[in-house]
PDB file of C-alpha atoms in Angstrom:
ATOM      1  CA  MET A   1      -0.002   0.026  -0.064  1.00 54.00           C
ATOM      2  CA  THR A   2       1.356   3.418  -0.875  1.00 76.00           C
ATOM      3  CA  SER A   3       1.593   6.105   1.704  1.00 90.00           C
ATOM      4  CA  PRO A   4       0.913   9.763   1.150  1.00 94.00           C
ATOM      5  CA  TRP A   5       3.935  10.318   3.482  1.00 97.00           C
ATOM      6  CA  ILE A   6       6.541   8.623   1.038  1.00 96.00           C
ATOM      7  CA  ARG A   7       7.501   9.162  -2.425  1.00 95.00           C
ATOM      8  CA  THR A   8       9.811   6.403  -3.715  1.00 95.00           C
ATOM      9  CA  LEU A   9      12.296   6.814  -6.426  1.00 93.00           C
ATOM     10  CA  ALA A  10      13.698   3.501  -7.221  1.00 85.00           C
ATOM     11  CA  GLY A  11      17.025   2.797  -8.761  1.00 85.00           C
ATOM     12  CA  SER A  12      17.400  -1.031  -9.040  1.00 83.00           C
ATOM     13  CA  THR A  13      14.434  -3.254  -8.958  1.00 86.00           C
ATOM     14  CA  THR A  14      16.346  -5.144  -6.012  1.00 88.00           C
ATOM     15  CA  PRO A  15      17.900  -2.383  -3.902  1.00 92.00           C
ATOM     16  CA  ALA A  16      20.419  -3.293  -1.341  1.00 93.00           C
ATOM     17  CA  LEU A  17      19.284  -0.277   1.016  1.00 96.00           C
ATOM     18  CA  LYS A  18      16.581   2.029   1.368  1.00 96.00           C
ATOM     19  CA  LEU A  19      17.287   5.686   2.128  1.00 97.00           C
ATOM     20  CA  PHE A  20      14.674   8.068   3.649  1.00 98.00           C
ATOM     21  CA  CYS A  21      15.226  11.683   3.343  1.00 98.00           C
ATOM     22  CA  LEU A  22      13.405  14.459   5.450  1.00 98.00           C
ATOM     23  CA  PRO A  23      13.274  18.059   4.687  1.00 96.00           C
ATOM     24  CA  HIS A  24      13.653  21.342   6.854  1.00 94.00           C
ATOM     25  CA  ALA A  25      11.090  23.562   8.359  1.00 93.00           C
ATOM     26  CA  GLY A  26       8.861  24.979   5.710  1.00 89.00           C
ATOM     27  CA  GLY A  27      10.627  22.652   3.158  1.00 90.00           C
ATOM     28  CA  ASN A  28       9.255  19.858   1.060  1.00 92.00           C
ATOM     29  CA  ALA A  29      10.386  16.704  -0.797  1.00 92.00           C
ATOM     30  CA  GLY A  30      11.705  19.110  -3.661  1.00 90.00           C
ATOM     31  CA  LEU A  31      14.771  19.640  -1.615  1.00 92.00           C
ATOM     32  CA  TYR A  32      15.972  16.304  -2.862  1.00 94.00           C
ATOM     33  CA  ARG A  33      15.036  16.850  -6.409  1.00 82.00           C
ATOM     34  CA  GLY A  34      17.941  15.493  -8.474  1.00 90.00           C
ATOM     35  CA  TRP A  35      19.408  13.126  -5.981  1.00 96.00           C
ATOM     36  CA  ARG A  36      18.149   9.958  -7.815  1.00 95.00           C
ATOM     37  CA  GLU A  37      20.534  10.628 -10.674  1.00 93.00           C
ATOM     38  CA  HIS A  38      23.535  10.801  -8.367  1.00 94.00           C
ATOM     39  CA  LEU A  39      22.806   7.861  -5.978  1.00 95.00           C
ATOM     40  CA  SER A  40      24.007   4.546  -6.569  1.00 94.00           C
ATOM     41  CA  GLN A  41      21.325   2.222  -8.300  1.00 93.00           C
ATOM     42  CA  ASP A  42      21.235  -0.009  -5.357  1.00 93.00           C
ATOM     43  CA  ILE A  43      19.959   2.640  -3.066  1.00 95.00           C
ATOM     44  CA  GLU A  44      16.176   3.183  -3.079  1.00 96.00           C
ATOM     45  CA  LEU A  45      15.458   6.890  -2.469  1.00 97.00           C
ATOM     46  CA  ASN A  46      12.421   7.547  -0.343  1.00 97.00           C
ATOM     47  CA  LEU A  47      11.231  11.165   0.082  1.00 97.00           C
ATOM     48  CA  ILE A  48       9.279  12.018   3.143  1.00 97.00           C
ATOM     49  CA  CYS A  49       6.348  14.271   2.190  1.00 96.00           C
ATOM     50  CA  TYR A  50       5.087  16.333   5.148  1.00 96.00           C
ATOM     51  CA  PRO A  51       1.499  17.584   4.924  1.00 95.00           C
ATOM     52  CA  GLY A  52       0.638  21.473   4.323  1.00 92.00           C
ATOM     53  CA  ARG A  53       2.828  21.557   1.088  1.00 90.00           C
ATOM     54  CA  LEU A  54       2.907  20.579  -2.610  1.00 87.00           C
ATOM     55  CA  GLU A  55       0.314  17.921  -3.234  1.00 90.00           C
ATOM     56  CA  ARG A  56      -0.544  17.711   0.437  1.00 92.00           C
ATOM     57  CA  TRP A  57      -1.095  21.413   0.960  1.00 87.00           C
ATOM     58  CA  GLN A  58      -4.676  21.046   2.012  1.00 88.00           C
ATOM     59  CA  GLN A  59      -3.809  18.444   4.743  1.00 93.00           C
ATOM     60  CA  PRO A  60      -3.156  19.859   8.270  1.00 93.00           C
ATOM     61  CA  ILE A  61       0.343  19.988   9.718  1.00 94.00           C
ATOM     62  CA  PRO A  62       0.590  17.803  13.024  1.00 95.00           C
ATOM     63  CA  ALA A  63       0.208  19.987  16.115  1.00 94.00           C
ATOM     64  CA  SER A  64       3.378  18.763  17.757  1.00 96.00           C
ATOM     65  CA  MET A  65       6.704  17.154  17.096  1.00 97.00           C
ATOM     66  CA  PRO A  66       5.624  13.919  18.746  1.00 97.00           C
ATOM     67  CA  ASP A  67       2.566  13.923  16.389  1.00 97.00           C
ATOM     68  CA  LEU A  68       4.864  14.298  13.416  1.00 98.00           C
ATOM     69  CA  VAL A  69       7.323  11.678  14.444  1.00 98.00           C
ATOM     70  CA  CYS A  70       4.537   9.162  15.022  1.00 97.00           C
ATOM     71  CA  GLU A  71       3.035   9.703  11.591  1.00 97.00           C
ATOM     72  CA  VAL A  72       6.521   9.445   9.930  1.00 98.00           C
ATOM     73  CA  ALA A  73       7.516   6.362  11.914  1.00 98.00           C
ATOM     74  CA  GLN A  74       4.109   4.468  10.967  1.00 97.00           C
ATOM     75  CA  ALA A  75       4.759   5.245   7.318  1.00 97.00           C
ATOM     76  CA  ILE A  76       8.290   4.235   7.441  1.00 97.00           C
ATOM     77  CA  ALA A  77       7.748   0.968   9.635  1.00 97.00           C
ATOM     78  CA  PRO A  78       6.202  -1.280   6.868  1.00 96.00           C
ATOM     79  CA  CYS A  79       9.004  -0.318   4.482  1.00 96.00           C
ATOM     80  CA  LEU A  80      11.763  -1.767   6.824  1.00 96.00           C
ATOM     81  CA  ASN A  81      12.242  -5.200   4.868  1.00 93.00           C
ATOM     82  CA  LYS A  82      15.603  -4.209   3.805  1.00 94.00           C
ATOM     83  CA  PRO A  83      18.563  -2.513   5.487  1.00 96.00           C
ATOM     84  CA  TRP A  84      17.912   1.278   5.708  1.00 97.00           C
ATOM     85  CA  ALA A  85      19.281   4.619   6.428  1.00 98.00           C
ATOM     86  CA  ILE A  86      17.801   7.962   7.204  1.00 98.00           C
ATOM     87  CA  PHE A  87      18.925  11.537   6.323  1.00 98.00           C
ATOM     88  CA  GLY A  88      17.384  14.851   7.673  1.00 98.00           C
ATOM     89  CA  HIS A  89      18.220  18.321   7.044  1.00 98.00           C
ATOM     90  CA  SER A  90      17.818  21.012   9.829  1.00 96.00           C
ATOM     91  CA  MET A  91      14.376  20.372  11.446  1.00 96.00           C
ATOM     92  CA  GLY A  92      14.400  17.164   9.431  1.00 98.00           C
ATOM     93  CA  ALA A  93      17.374  16.029  11.380  1.00 98.00           C
ATOM     94  CA  VAL A  94      15.296  16.221  14.611  1.00 98.00           C
ATOM     95  CA  VAL A  95      12.610  14.398  12.967  1.00 98.00           C
ATOM     96  CA  ALA A  96      14.871  11.781  11.742  1.00 98.00           C
ATOM     97  CA  HIS A  97      16.565  11.282  15.163  1.00 98.00           C
ATOM     98  CA  GLU A  98      13.183  11.017  16.856  1.00 98.00           C
ATOM     99  CA  THR A  99      11.965   8.564  14.224  1.00 98.00           C
ATOM    100  CA  VAL A 100      14.800   6.213  14.918  1.00 98.00           C
ATOM    101  CA  LEU A 101      14.133   6.428  18.676  1.00 97.00           C
ATOM    102  CA  ALA A 102      10.388   5.690  18.023  1.00 97.00           C
ATOM    103  CA  LEU A 103      11.017   2.796  15.789  1.00 98.00           C
ATOM    104  CA  HIS A 104      13.412   1.338  18.309  1.00 96.00           C
ATOM    105  CA  LYS A 105      10.826   1.574  21.048  1.00 95.00           C
ATOM    106  CA  HIS A 106       8.549  -0.676  18.613  1.00 94.00           C
ATOM    107  CA  GLY A 107      11.300  -3.291  18.178  1.00 95.00           C
ATOM    108  CA  LEU A 108      12.171  -2.418  14.713  1.00 97.00           C
ATOM    109  CA  PRO A 109      15.576  -2.716  13.330  1.00 95.00           C
ATOM    110  CA  PRO A 110      17.915   0.317  13.571  1.00 96.00           C
ATOM    111  CA  PRO A 111      19.353   2.101  10.565  1.00 97.00           C
ATOM    112  CA  GLN A 112      22.609   1.575   9.070  1.00 97.00           C
ATOM    113  CA  LEU A 113      23.280   5.214   9.416  1.00 98.00           C
ATOM    114  CA  LEU A 114      21.551   8.217  11.015  1.00 98.00           C
ATOM    115  CA  ALA A 115      22.649  11.319   8.847  1.00 98.00           C
ATOM    116  CA  VAL A 116      21.999  14.631  10.330  1.00 98.00           C
ATOM    117  CA  SER A 117      22.538  17.801   8.313  1.00 98.00           C
ATOM    118  CA  ALA A 118      22.894  21.391   9.316  1.00 97.00           C
ATOM    119  CA  ARG A 119      21.484  20.825  12.767  1.00 97.00           C
ATOM    120  CA  GLU A 120      23.023  21.055  16.325  1.00 97.00           C
ATOM    121  CA  ALA A 121      23.098  18.071  18.512  1.00 98.00           C
ATOM    122  CA  PRO A 122      20.027  17.890  20.816  1.00 97.00           C
ATOM    123  CA  GLN A 123      21.900  19.033  23.952  1.00 97.00           C
ATOM    124  CA  PHE A 124      22.364  22.441  22.351  1.00 96.00           C
ATOM    125  CA  HIS A 125      18.730  22.858  21.282  1.00 94.00           C
ATOM    126  CA  GLN A 126      17.225  26.189  22.544  1.00 90.00           C
ATOM    127  CA  PRO A 127      13.327  26.875  22.438  1.00 88.00           C
ATOM    128  CA  GLY A 128      12.392  29.738  20.216  1.00 81.00           C
ATOM    129  CA  THR A 129       9.552  32.135  19.635  1.00 79.00           C
ATOM    130  CA  LEU A 130       9.794  32.992  16.046  1.00 78.00           C
ATOM    131  CA  HIS A 131       6.593  31.248  15.223  1.00 82.00           C
ATOM    132  CA  HIS A 132       4.975  33.912  17.488  1.00 76.00           C
ATOM    133  CA  GLN A 133       6.412  36.838  15.503  1.00 83.00           C
ATOM    134  CA  ASP A 134       5.066  38.786  12.423  1.00 84.00           C
ATOM    135  CA  ASP A 135       5.596  37.923   8.926  1.00 82.00           C
ATOM    136  CA  LYS A 136       8.445  40.388   8.413  1.00 87.00           C
ATOM    137  CA  ALA A 137      10.521  38.482  11.239  1.00 86.00           C
ATOM    138  CA  LEU A 138       9.753  35.204   9.475  1.00 84.00           C
ATOM    139  CA  CYS A 139      10.726  36.564   6.164  1.00 85.00           C
ATOM    140  CA  ASP A 140      14.028  38.172   7.644  1.00 86.00           C
ATOM    141  CA  GLU A 141      14.826  34.642   8.891  1.00 84.00           C
ATOM    142  CA  LEU A 142      14.250  33.053   5.459  1.00 82.00           C
ATOM    143  CA  LEU A 143      16.438  35.552   3.857  1.00 83.00           C
ATOM    144  CA  ARG A 144      19.058  35.100   6.483  1.00 81.00           C
ATOM    145  CA  LEU A 145      19.426  31.329   5.939  1.00 78.00           C
ATOM    146  CA  ASP A 146      19.399  31.982   2.182  1.00 77.00           C
ATOM    147  CA  GLY A 147      16.981  29.247   1.437  1.00 70.00           C
ATOM    148  CA  THR A 148      14.079  31.168  -0.201  1.00 77.00           C
ATOM    149  CA  ASP A 149      14.259  33.271  -3.379  1.00 77.00           C
ATOM    150  CA  PRO A 150      13.757  36.907  -2.274  1.00 80.00           C
ATOM    151  CA  GLU A 151      11.690  37.449  -5.430  1.00 81.00           C
ATOM    152  CA  LEU A 152       9.181  35.033  -4.100  1.00 78.00           C
ATOM    153  CA  LEU A 153       8.913  36.686  -0.692  1.00 79.00           C
ATOM    154  CA  ALA A 154       8.395  40.019  -2.348  1.00 80.00           C
ATOM    155  CA  VAL A 155       5.140  38.646  -3.889  1.00 81.00           C
ATOM    156  CA  THR A 156       2.205  38.836  -1.497  1.00 83.00           C
ATOM    157  CA  GLU A 157       0.413  35.822  -2.924  1.00 84.00           C
ATOM    158  CA  MET A 158       3.694  33.809  -2.539  1.00 80.00           C
ATOM    159  CA  ARG A 159       4.201  35.044   0.991  1.00 83.00           C
ATOM    160  CA  GLU A 160       0.612  33.880   1.842  1.00 81.00           C
ATOM    161  CA  MET A 161       1.382  30.394   0.638  1.00 81.00           C
ATOM    162  CA  ILE A 162       4.791  30.139   2.099  1.00 84.00           C
ATOM    163  CA  LEU A 163       4.569  31.636   5.659  1.00 87.00           C
ATOM    164  CA  PRO A 164       1.767  29.677   7.244  1.00 89.00           C
ATOM    165  CA  THR A 165       3.683  26.455   6.734  1.00 90.00           C
ATOM    166  CA  MET A 166       6.943  27.976   7.830  1.00 90.00           C
ATOM    167  CA  ARG A 167       5.176  29.241  10.972  1.00 92.00           C
ATOM    168  CA  ALA A 168       3.658  25.868  11.806  1.00 94.00           C
ATOM    169  CA  ASP A 169       6.931  24.026  11.450  1.00 94.00           C
ATOM    170  CA  TYR A 170       8.794  26.608  13.413  1.00 93.00           C
ATOM    171  CA  ALA A 171       6.239  25.976  16.148  1.00 94.00           C
ATOM    172  CA  LEU A 172       6.969  22.362  16.035  1.00 96.00           C
ATOM    173  CA  ILE A 173      10.825  22.774  16.264  1.00 95.00           C
ATOM    174  CA  GLU A 174      10.998  25.562  18.746  1.00 94.00           C
ATOM    175  CA  GLN A 175       8.684  23.889  21.159  1.00 95.00           C
ATOM    176  CA  TRP A 176      10.205  20.404  20.641  1.00 96.00           C
ATOM    177  CA  GLN A 177      11.600  18.481  23.744  1.00 94.00           C
ATOM    178  CA  LEU A 178      13.827  15.462  23.212  1.00 94.00           C
ATOM    179  CA  SER A 179      11.879  12.209  23.989  1.00 95.00           C
ATOM    180  CA  SER A 180      14.694  10.142  25.111  1.00 94.00           C
ATOM    181  CA  THR A 181      18.278  10.520  26.253  1.00 94.00           C
ATOM    182  CA  GLN A 182      19.191   6.944  25.222  1.00 93.00           C
ATOM    183  CA  PRO A 183      22.144   6.824  22.770  1.00 97.00           C
ATOM    184  CA  LEU A 184      21.515   5.026  19.406  1.00 97.00           C
ATOM    185  CA  SER A 185      23.321   1.785  18.509  1.00 96.00           C
ATOM    186  CA  CYS A 186      23.708   3.002  14.936  1.00 97.00           C
ATOM    187  CA  PRO A 187      26.487   5.192  13.589  1.00 97.00           C
ATOM    188  CA  ILE A 188      25.776   8.816  13.153  1.00 98.00           C
ATOM    189  CA  ALA A 189      27.140  11.161  10.525  1.00 98.00           C
ATOM    190  CA  ALA A 190      26.788  15.067  10.730  1.00 98.00           C
ATOM    191  CA  PHE A 191      27.110  17.115   7.542  1.00 98.00           C
ATOM    192  CA  VAL A 192      27.541  20.812   7.824  1.00 97.00           C
ATOM    193  CA  GLY A 193      28.174  23.911   5.785  1.00 96.00           C
ATOM    194  CA  ASN A 194      31.210  25.757   6.907  1.00 95.00           C
ATOM    195  CA  GLU A 195      29.562  29.208   6.549  1.00 94.00           C
ATOM    196  CA  ASP A 196      26.098  28.165   8.280  1.00 94.00           C
ATOM    197  CA  PRO A 197      25.090  31.073  10.502  1.00 90.00           C
ATOM    198  CA  GLU A 198      22.872  28.758  12.450  1.00 88.00           C
ATOM    199  CA  LEU A 199      25.539  26.203  13.527  1.00 94.00           C
ATOM    200  CA  GLU A 200      28.626  26.350  15.458  1.00 93.00           C
ATOM    201  CA  SER A 201      31.272  23.712  15.105  1.00 90.00           C
ATOM    202  CA  GLN A 202      31.161  22.234  18.536  1.00 94.00           C
ATOM    203  CA  HIS A 203      27.337  22.099  18.403  1.00 97.00           C
ATOM    204  CA  ALA A 204      27.607  19.803  15.227  1.00 97.00           C
ATOM    205  CA  GLU A 205      30.475  17.643  16.880  1.00 97.00           C
ATOM    206  CA  GLY A 206      28.069  17.202  20.041  1.00 98.00           C
ATOM    207  CA  TRP A 207      26.197  14.532  17.894  1.00 98.00           C
ATOM    208  CA  ALA A 208      28.971  12.207  18.968  1.00 98.00           C
ATOM    209  CA  ARG A 209      27.299  11.838  22.284  1.00 97.00           C
ATOM    210  CA  TRP A 210      24.301  10.308  20.815  1.00 98.00           C
ATOM    211  CA  THR A 211      25.549   6.896  19.427  1.00 98.00           C
ATOM    212  CA  THR A 212      27.452   4.025  20.936  1.00 97.00           C
ATOM    213  CA  SER A 213      28.743   3.309  17.504  1.00 96.00           C
ATOM    214  CA  HIS A 214      30.940   5.610  15.234  1.00 95.00           C
ATOM    215  CA  PHE A 215      30.410   9.256  14.593  1.00 97.00           C
ATOM    216  CA  THR A 216      31.827  11.380  11.729  1.00 97.00           C
ATOM    217  CA  LEU A 217      31.469  15.099  10.878  1.00 97.00           C
ATOM    218  CA  HIS A 218      31.779  16.259   7.291  1.00 97.00           C
ATOM    219  CA  ARG A 219      32.104  19.918   6.270  1.00 97.00           C
ATOM    220  CA  PHE A 220      31.288  21.464   2.961  1.00 97.00           C
ATOM    221  CA  ARG A 221      31.665  24.871   1.420  1.00 95.00           C
ATOM    222  CA  GLY A 222      28.349  26.930   1.870  1.00 94.00           C
ATOM    223  CA  GLY A 223      25.794  27.976   4.389  1.00 94.00           C
ATOM    224  CA  HIS A 224      22.730  26.569   5.839  1.00 93.00           C
ATOM    225  CA  PHE A 225      21.621  25.021   2.499  1.00 93.00           C
ATOM    226  CA  TYR A 226      25.182  24.118   1.301  1.00 95.00           C
ATOM    227  CA  PHE A 227      24.027  21.269  -0.978  1.00 95.00           C
ATOM    228  CA  SER A 228      21.075  22.847  -2.621  1.00 89.00           C
ATOM    229  CA  GLY A 229      22.718  24.116  -5.702  1.00 86.00           C
ATOM    230  CA  GLU A 230      25.250  21.174  -5.977  1.00 93.00           C
ATOM    231  CA  PRO A 231      24.426  17.878  -4.161  1.00 96.00           C
ATOM    232  CA  GLN A 232      27.089  15.742  -5.622  1.00 96.00           C
ATOM    233  CA  PRO A 233      29.894  16.524  -2.887  1.00 97.00           C
ATOM    234  CA  LEU A 234      27.341  15.573  -0.117  1.00 98.00           C
ATOM    235  CA  ILE A 235      25.875  12.476  -1.822  1.00 97.00           C
ATOM    236  CA  ASN A 236      29.529  11.284  -2.343  1.00 96.00           C
ATOM    237  CA  GLN A 237      30.310  11.490   1.262  1.00 97.00           C
ATOM    238  CA  LEU A 238      27.016  10.086   2.207  1.00 97.00           C
ATOM    239  CA  GLN A 239      27.462   7.092   0.065  1.00 96.00           C
ATOM    240  CA  ALA A 240      31.039   6.455   1.228  1.00 95.00           C
ATOM    241  CA  ARG A 241      29.877   6.610   4.730  1.00 95.00           C
ATOM    242  CA  LEU A 242      27.140   3.974   3.925  1.00 94.00           C
ATOM    243  CA  ARG A 243      29.610   1.797   2.365  1.00 90.00           C
ATOM    244  CA  THR A 244      31.644   1.709   5.657  1.00 84.00           C
ATOM    245  CA  THR A 245      28.390   0.241   7.357  1.00 77.00           C
ATOM    246  CA  TYR A 246      26.988  -1.853   4.479  1.00 70.00           C
ATOM    247  CA  ALA A 247      28.159  -3.398   1.349  1.00 59.00           C
ATOM    248  CA  LEU A 248      27.041  -1.087  -1.454  1.00 56.00           C
ATOM    249  CA  SER A 249      28.271  -1.308  -4.962  1.00 50.00           C
TER     250      SER A 249
END
């Protein structure tokens, strides 16, 4: 049965590993547009599609991070008939981490790798209030992170489409509280842009605390959306990291 939460882009008909990718606050599966052509054919690419955007724009966004994680975990669980890995960017890294914790509670197999991008480790998370602020503050934040075309934000109709989803997602991440302090048994790899205004180096390195296995940190040129223009360097490192934990071609 297909799920509205997952868009699958197959490579081989018999993939060796399934990769699940989760977008950032206000983002959608389009963040990973083009990844299929860069990935090894034995990796099945599964894009997580949050409600409130793209073809799901009329569907309500979950009211809390636990609600969102529960929905994502329920969508992924039936797909875990092969080895798998999960990649989350920014808020998506939090959703990915919490999803792995939720699946573990239900006795499901851990991923070969938890890959977290452009996100500080949980111990450095600070609650925020941006979701309570006016539209100008939200627009200023989007421009600061360089993840949204300024020309789009200059159009009233586009702002009215973009900002409600952004505000709802920021409410999720700014009010989030870690559900468990248990370290994971799977490896963790952190990926960061070296000019990211959101992230200090030691805050990315802090992810090492959350695994009893291996941790690696990979740096790239660019800011918070360091891979949006050219994903190949990130994908190369991600696949290399996966090859150390699972036999990919």
